[in-house]
CSV table of C-alpha atoms and ligand atoms in Angstrom, one decimal:
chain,number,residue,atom,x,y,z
D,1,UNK,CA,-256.2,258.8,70.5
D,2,UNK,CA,-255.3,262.3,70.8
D,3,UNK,CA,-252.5,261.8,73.0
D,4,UNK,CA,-251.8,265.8,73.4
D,5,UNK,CA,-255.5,266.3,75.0
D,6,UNK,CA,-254.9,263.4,77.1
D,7,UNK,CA,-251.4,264.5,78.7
D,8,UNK,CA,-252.8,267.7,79.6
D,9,UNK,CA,-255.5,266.7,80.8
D,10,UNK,CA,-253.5,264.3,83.9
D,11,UNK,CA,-251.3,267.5,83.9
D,12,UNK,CA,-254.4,270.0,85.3
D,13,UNK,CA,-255.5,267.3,86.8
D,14,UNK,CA,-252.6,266.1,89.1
D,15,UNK,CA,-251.5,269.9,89.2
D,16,UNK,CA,-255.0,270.1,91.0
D,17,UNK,CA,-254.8,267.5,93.3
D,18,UNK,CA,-251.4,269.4,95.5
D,19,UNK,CA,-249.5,266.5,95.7
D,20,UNK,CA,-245.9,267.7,97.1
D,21,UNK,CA,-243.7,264.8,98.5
D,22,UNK,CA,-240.1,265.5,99.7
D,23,UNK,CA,-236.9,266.1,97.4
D,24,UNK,CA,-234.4,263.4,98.0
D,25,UNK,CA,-232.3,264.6,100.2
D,26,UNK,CA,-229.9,261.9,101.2
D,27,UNK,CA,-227.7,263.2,98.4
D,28,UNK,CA,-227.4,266.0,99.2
D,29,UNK,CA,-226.7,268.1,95.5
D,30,UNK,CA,-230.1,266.5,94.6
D,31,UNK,CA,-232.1,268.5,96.9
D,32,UNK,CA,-230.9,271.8,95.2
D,33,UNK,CA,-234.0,270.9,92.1
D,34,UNK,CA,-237.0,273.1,92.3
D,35,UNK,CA,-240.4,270.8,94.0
D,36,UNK,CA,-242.6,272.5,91.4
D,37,UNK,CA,-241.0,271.4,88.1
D,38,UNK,CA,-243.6,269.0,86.5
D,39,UNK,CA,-243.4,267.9,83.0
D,40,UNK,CA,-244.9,265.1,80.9
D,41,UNK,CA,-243.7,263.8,77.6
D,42,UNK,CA,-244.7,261.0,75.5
D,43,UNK,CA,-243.3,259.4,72.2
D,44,UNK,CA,-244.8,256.8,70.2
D,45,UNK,CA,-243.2,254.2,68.2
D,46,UNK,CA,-243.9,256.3,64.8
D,47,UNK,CA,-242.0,259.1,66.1
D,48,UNK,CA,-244.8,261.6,67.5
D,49,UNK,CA,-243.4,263.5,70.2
D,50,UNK,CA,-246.4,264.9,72.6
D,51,UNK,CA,-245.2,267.4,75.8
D,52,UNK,CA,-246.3,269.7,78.7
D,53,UNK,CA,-244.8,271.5,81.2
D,54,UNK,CA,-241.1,271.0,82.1
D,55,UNK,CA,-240.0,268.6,79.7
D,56,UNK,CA,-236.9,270.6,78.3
D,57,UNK,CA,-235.4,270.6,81.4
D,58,UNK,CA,-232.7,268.2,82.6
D,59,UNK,CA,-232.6,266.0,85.5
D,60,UNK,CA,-230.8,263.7,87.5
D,61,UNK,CA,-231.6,260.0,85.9
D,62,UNK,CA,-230.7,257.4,89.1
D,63,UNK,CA,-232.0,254.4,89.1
D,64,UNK,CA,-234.1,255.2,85.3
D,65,UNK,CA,-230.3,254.9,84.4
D,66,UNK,CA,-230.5,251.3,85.3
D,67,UNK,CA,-232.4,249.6,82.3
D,68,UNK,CA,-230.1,250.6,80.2
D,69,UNK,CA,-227.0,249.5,81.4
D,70,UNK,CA,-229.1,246.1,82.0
D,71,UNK,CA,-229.7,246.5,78.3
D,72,UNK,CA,-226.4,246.7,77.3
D,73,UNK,CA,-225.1,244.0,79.5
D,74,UNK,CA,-228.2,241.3,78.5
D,75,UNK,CA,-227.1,242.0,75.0
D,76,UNK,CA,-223.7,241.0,75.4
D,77,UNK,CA,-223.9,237.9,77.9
D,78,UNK,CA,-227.6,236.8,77.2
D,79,UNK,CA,-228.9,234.5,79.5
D,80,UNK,CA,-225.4,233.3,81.1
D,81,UNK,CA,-226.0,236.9,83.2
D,82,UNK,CA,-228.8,235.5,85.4
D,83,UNK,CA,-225.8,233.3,87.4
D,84,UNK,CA,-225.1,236.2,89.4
D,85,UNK,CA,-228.2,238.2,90.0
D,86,UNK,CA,-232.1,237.6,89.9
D,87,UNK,CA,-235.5,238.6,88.4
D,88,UNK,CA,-237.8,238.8,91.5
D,89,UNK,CA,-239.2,241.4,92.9
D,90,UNK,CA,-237.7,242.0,96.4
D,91,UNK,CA,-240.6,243.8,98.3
D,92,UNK,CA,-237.7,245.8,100.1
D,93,UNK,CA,-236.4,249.6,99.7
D,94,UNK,CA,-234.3,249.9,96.9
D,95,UNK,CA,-230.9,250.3,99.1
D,96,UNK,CA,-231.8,247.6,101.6
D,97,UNK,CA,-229.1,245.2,102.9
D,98,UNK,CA,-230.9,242.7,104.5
D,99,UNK,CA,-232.1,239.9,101.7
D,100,UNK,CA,-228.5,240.1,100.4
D,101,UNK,CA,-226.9,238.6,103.5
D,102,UNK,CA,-229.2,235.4,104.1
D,103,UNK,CA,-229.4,235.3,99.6
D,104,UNK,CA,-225.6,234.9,99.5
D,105,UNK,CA,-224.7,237.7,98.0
D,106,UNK,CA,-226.8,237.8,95.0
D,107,UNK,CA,-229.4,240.1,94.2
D,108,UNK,CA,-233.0,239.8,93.7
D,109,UNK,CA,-232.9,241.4,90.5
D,110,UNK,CA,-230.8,244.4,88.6
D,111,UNK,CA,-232.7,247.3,89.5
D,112,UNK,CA,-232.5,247.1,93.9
D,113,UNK,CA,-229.2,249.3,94.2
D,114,UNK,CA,-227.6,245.7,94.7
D,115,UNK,CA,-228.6,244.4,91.3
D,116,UNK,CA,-227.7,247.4,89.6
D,117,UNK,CA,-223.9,247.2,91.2
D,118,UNK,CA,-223.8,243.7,89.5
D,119,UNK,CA,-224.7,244.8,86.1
D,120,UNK,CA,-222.6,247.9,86.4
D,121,UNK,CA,-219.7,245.1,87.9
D,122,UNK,CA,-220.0,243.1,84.6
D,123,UNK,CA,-219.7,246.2,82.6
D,124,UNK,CA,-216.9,247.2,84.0
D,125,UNK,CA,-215.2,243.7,83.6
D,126,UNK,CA,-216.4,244.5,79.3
D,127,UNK,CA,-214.7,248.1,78.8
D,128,UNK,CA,-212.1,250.6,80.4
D,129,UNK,CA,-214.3,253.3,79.4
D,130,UNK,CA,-217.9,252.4,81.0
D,131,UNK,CA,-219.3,255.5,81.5
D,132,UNK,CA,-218.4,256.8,78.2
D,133,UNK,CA,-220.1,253.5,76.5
D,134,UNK,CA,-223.3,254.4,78.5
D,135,UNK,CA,-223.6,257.6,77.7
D,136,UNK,CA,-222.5,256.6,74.3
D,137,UNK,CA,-225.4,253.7,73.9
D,138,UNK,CA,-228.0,256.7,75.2
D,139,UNK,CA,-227.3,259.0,72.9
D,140,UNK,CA,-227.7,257.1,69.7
D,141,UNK,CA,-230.8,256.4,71.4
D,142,UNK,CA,-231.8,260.4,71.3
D,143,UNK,CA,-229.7,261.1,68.2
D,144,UNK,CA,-228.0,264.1,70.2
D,145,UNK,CA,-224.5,264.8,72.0
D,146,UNK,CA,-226.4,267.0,74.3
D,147,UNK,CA,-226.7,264.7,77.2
D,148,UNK,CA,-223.7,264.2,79.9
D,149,UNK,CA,-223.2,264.3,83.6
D,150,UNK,CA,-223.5,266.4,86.3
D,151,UNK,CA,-220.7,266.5,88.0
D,152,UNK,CA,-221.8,268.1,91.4
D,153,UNK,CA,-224.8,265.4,91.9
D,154,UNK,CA,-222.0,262.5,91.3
D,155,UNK,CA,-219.4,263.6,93.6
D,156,UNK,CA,-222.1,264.7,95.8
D,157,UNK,CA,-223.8,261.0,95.7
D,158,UNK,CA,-219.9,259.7,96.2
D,159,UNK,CA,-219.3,261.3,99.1
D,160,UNK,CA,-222.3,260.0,100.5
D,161,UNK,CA,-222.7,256.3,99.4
D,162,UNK,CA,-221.8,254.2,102.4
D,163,UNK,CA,-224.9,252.1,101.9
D,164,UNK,CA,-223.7,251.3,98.4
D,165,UNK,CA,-220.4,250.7,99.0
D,166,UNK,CA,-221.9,248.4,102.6
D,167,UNK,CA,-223.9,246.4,99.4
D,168,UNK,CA,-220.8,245.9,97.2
D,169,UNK,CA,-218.4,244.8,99.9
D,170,UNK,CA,-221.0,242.4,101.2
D,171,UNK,CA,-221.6,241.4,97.8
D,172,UNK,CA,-217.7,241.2,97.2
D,173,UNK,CA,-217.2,238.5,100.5
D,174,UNK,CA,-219.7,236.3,98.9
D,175,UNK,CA,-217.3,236.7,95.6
D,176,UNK,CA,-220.3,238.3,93.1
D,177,UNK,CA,-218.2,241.5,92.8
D,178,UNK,CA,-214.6,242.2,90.7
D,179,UNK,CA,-214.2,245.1,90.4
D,180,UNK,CA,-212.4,247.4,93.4
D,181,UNK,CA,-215.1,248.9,95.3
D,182,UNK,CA,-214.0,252.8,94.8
D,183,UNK,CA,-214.0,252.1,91.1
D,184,UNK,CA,-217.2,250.5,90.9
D,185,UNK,CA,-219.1,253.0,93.3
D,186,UNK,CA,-217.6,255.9,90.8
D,187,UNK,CA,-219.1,254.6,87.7
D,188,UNK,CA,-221.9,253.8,89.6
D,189,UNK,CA,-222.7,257.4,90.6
D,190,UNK,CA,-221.5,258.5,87.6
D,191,UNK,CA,-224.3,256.6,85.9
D,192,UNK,CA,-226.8,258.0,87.8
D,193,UNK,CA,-226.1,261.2,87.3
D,194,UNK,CA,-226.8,261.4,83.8
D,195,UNK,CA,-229.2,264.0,83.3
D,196,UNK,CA,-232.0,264.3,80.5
D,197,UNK,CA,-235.0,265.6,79.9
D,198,UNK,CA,-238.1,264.2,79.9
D,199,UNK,CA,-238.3,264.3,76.2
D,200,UNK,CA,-235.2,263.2,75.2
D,201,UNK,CA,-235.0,260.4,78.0
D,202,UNK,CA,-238.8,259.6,76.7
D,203,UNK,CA,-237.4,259.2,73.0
D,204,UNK,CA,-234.3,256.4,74.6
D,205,UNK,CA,-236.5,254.8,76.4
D,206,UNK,CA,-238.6,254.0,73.0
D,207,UNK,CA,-235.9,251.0,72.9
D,208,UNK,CA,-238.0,249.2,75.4
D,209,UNK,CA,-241.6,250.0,73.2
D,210,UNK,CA,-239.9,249.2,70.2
D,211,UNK,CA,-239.0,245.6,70.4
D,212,UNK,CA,-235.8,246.0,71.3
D,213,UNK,CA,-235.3,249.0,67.6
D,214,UNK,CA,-233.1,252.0,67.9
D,215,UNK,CA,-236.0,253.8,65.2
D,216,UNK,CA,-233.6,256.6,64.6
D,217,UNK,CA,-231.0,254.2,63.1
D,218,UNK,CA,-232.6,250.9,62.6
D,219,UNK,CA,-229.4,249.3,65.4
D,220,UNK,CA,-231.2,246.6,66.8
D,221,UNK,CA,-229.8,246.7,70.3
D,222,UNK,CA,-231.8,243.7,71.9
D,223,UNK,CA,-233.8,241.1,70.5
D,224,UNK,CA,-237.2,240.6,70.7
D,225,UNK,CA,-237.1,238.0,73.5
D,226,UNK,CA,-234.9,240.7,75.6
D,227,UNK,CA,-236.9,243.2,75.3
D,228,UNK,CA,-239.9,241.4,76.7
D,229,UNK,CA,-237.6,240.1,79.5
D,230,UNK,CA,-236.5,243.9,80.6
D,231,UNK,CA,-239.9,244.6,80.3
D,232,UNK,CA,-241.4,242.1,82.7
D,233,UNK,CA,-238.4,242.9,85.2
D,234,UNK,CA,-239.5,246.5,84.7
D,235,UNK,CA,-243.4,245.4,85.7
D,236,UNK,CA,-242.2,243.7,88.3
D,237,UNK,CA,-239.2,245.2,89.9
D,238,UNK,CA,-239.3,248.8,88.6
D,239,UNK,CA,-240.6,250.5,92.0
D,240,UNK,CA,-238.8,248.6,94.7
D,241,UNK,CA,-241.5,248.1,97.4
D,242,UNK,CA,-243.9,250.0,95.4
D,243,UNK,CA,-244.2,247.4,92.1
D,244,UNK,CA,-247.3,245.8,93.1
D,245,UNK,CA,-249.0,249.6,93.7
D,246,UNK,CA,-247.2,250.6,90.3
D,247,UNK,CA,-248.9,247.4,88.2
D,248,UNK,CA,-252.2,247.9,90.0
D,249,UNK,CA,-252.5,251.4,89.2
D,250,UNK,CA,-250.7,252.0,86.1
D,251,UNK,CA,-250.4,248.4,84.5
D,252,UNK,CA,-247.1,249.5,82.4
D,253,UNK,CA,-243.7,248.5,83.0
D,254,UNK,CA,-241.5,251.2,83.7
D,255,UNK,CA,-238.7,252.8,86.1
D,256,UNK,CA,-238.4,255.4,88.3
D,257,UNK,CA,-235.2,257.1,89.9
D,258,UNK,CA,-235.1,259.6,92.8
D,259,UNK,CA,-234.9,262.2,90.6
D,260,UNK,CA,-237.9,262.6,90.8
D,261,UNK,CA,-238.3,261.1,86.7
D,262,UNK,CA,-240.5,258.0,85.8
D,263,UNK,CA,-240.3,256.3,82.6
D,264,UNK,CA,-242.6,253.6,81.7
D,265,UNK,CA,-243.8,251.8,78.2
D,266,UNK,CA,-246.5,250.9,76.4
D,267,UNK,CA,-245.1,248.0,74.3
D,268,UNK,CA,-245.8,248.6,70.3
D,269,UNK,CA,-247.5,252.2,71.4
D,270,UNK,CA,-245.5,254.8,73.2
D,271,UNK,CA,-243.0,255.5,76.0
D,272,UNK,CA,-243.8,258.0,78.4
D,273,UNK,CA,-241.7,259.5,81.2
D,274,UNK,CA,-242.8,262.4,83.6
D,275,UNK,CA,-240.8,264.4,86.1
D,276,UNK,CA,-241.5,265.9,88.9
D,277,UNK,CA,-238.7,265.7,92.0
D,278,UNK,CA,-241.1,265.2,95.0
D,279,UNK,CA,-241.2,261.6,96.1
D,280,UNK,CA,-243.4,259.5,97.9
D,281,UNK,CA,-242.4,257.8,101.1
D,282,UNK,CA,-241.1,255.1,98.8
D,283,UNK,CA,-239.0,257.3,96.6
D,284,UNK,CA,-241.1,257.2,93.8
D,285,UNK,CA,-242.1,260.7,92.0
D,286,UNK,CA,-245.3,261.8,94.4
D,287,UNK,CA,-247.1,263.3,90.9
D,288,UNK,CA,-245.2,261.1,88.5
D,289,UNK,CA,-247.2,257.6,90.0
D,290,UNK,CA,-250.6,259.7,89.9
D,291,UNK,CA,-250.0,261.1,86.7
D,292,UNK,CA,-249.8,257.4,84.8
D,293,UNK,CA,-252.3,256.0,86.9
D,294,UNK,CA,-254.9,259.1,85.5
D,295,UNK,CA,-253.0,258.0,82.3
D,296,UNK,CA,-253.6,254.4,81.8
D,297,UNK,CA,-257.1,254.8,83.3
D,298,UNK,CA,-258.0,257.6,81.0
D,299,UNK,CA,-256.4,255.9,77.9
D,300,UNK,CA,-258.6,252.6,78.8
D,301,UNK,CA,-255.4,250.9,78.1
D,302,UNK,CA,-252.4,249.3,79.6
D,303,UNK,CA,-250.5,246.0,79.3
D,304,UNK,CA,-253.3,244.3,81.0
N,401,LIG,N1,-228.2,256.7,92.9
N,401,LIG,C1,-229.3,256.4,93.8
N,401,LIG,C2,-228.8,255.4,94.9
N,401,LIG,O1,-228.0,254.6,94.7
N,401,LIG,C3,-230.3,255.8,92.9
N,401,LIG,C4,-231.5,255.3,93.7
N,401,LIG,C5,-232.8,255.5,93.0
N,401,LIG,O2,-233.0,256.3,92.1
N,401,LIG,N2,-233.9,254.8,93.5
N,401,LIG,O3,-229.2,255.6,96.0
């Protein structure tokens, strides 16, 4: 497969098709990124890096932030993890409130915001310096130091996370939260404002083609079996309200964050991630979903 014909050819053709969407707004700093930027990049598991468009660029990671700090939690407590949160889809928006009251506190599964407190919770409880560790565990991934936070979008998401911090103090009354509220909400945002580019966050998120295989140092971060898991929670989880659309369309697992970015896998074949900042009405990158559908369906190939 020529994979650089076939990434620009679902570039012209979703650049064609004038899909906008609307930058996420609701933090504020994030709706400062240029609509236009579009860029695809894809990486295969022997190390061939394909690109187009904007792919050098950085962005805001969110919620794409999220398998990885599942990843580094399911490495450490293996199963024993699933006490306190789920792996089912929960057919809500991603910062919805109402399953968690009549579920008792405990969330559907790590990648609703709810989930994703949980995991970040139990991090917290492992290490006084989380943020550092994740940025740490994602650049061994990229083999670069060039990969931090920006500032502005994570005091900017602080100062406008009620919803968040309504999720971890209901979570908290139920007793599925330790850490103090302020703290956890910090790292929290903190997390998600990681930026990368597509490329480089294309090359981390090999991890999840690769069986679980850091290939630039031979660390093997998860096993086999956990891999798979993420994988499936990814398929099934990884676009909110939008999964079922995702795995009809696209057929990989994969996550997206209102950044606009999308990241998804091709297990033993490639990762892929594309960025563009418009979102759909369900946050999801507007271009970004039609670009891996044209993808899959061009490539004849998906997990199904
Ligand atoms: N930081 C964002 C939030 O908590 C992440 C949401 C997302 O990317 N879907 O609202």
């Amino acid at each position: 497969m020529n994979y650089q014909q076939l990434i620009n050819e679902v570039y012209s053709e979703v650049q064609s098709l004038q899909l906008e969407g609307i930058v996420a707004n609701y933090i504020p700093e994030l709706s400062n990124v240029d609509i236009h930027k579009f860029g695809i990049s894809l990486v295969t598991t022997h190390g061939e890096v394909y690109c187009i468009g904007d792919t050098q660029e950085k962005f805001s990671l969110q919620s794409i932030s999220k398998p990885f700090t599942l990843a580094m939690v399911f490495a450490s407590e293996g199963e024993a993890l699933w006490k306190r949160l789920g792996v089912e889809p929960s057919g809500n928006p991603f910062n919805s409130l109402a399953q968690l009251e009549y579920e008792n506190g405990i969330p559907r599964n790590p990648f609703i915001n709810a989930g994703a407190l949980v995991i970040t919770d139990i991090l917290r409880s492992k290490t006084n310096t989380p943020v550092e560790d994740i940025l740490l565990f994602i650049k061994k991934l990229t083999n670069t130091d060039n990969i931090s936070i920006n500032q502005k979008i994570a005091l900017s998401e602080m100062a406008h996370s009620n919803r968040n911090k309504a999720l971890a103090h209901l979570m908290k009354s139920f007793g599925n939260i330790n850490s103090s509220i302020d703290e956890l909400i910090e790292t929290y945002c903190y997390q998600c404002a990681i930026e990368m580019a597509c490329t480089e966050l294309a090359q981390a998120f090999l991890l999840f083609a690769n069986h679980g295989h850091n290939r630039l140092n031979g660390d093997q971060l998860l096993t086999i079996s956990q891999t798979k898991r993420i994988n499936a929670i990814m398929q099934t989880c990884g676009f909110y309200d939008e999964a079922g659309e995702f795995a009809y369309t696209v057929g990989l697992p994969g996550k997206s964050g209102v950044g606009g970015g999308i990241a998804a896998v091709l297990p033993g074949e490639f990762s892929v991630v594309v960025w563009s900042p418009g979102l759909n009405s369900k946050g999801n990158s507007a271009k970004g979903m039609k670009a891996l559908e044209l993808l899959t369906t061009k490539l004849g190939h998906s997990v199904f």
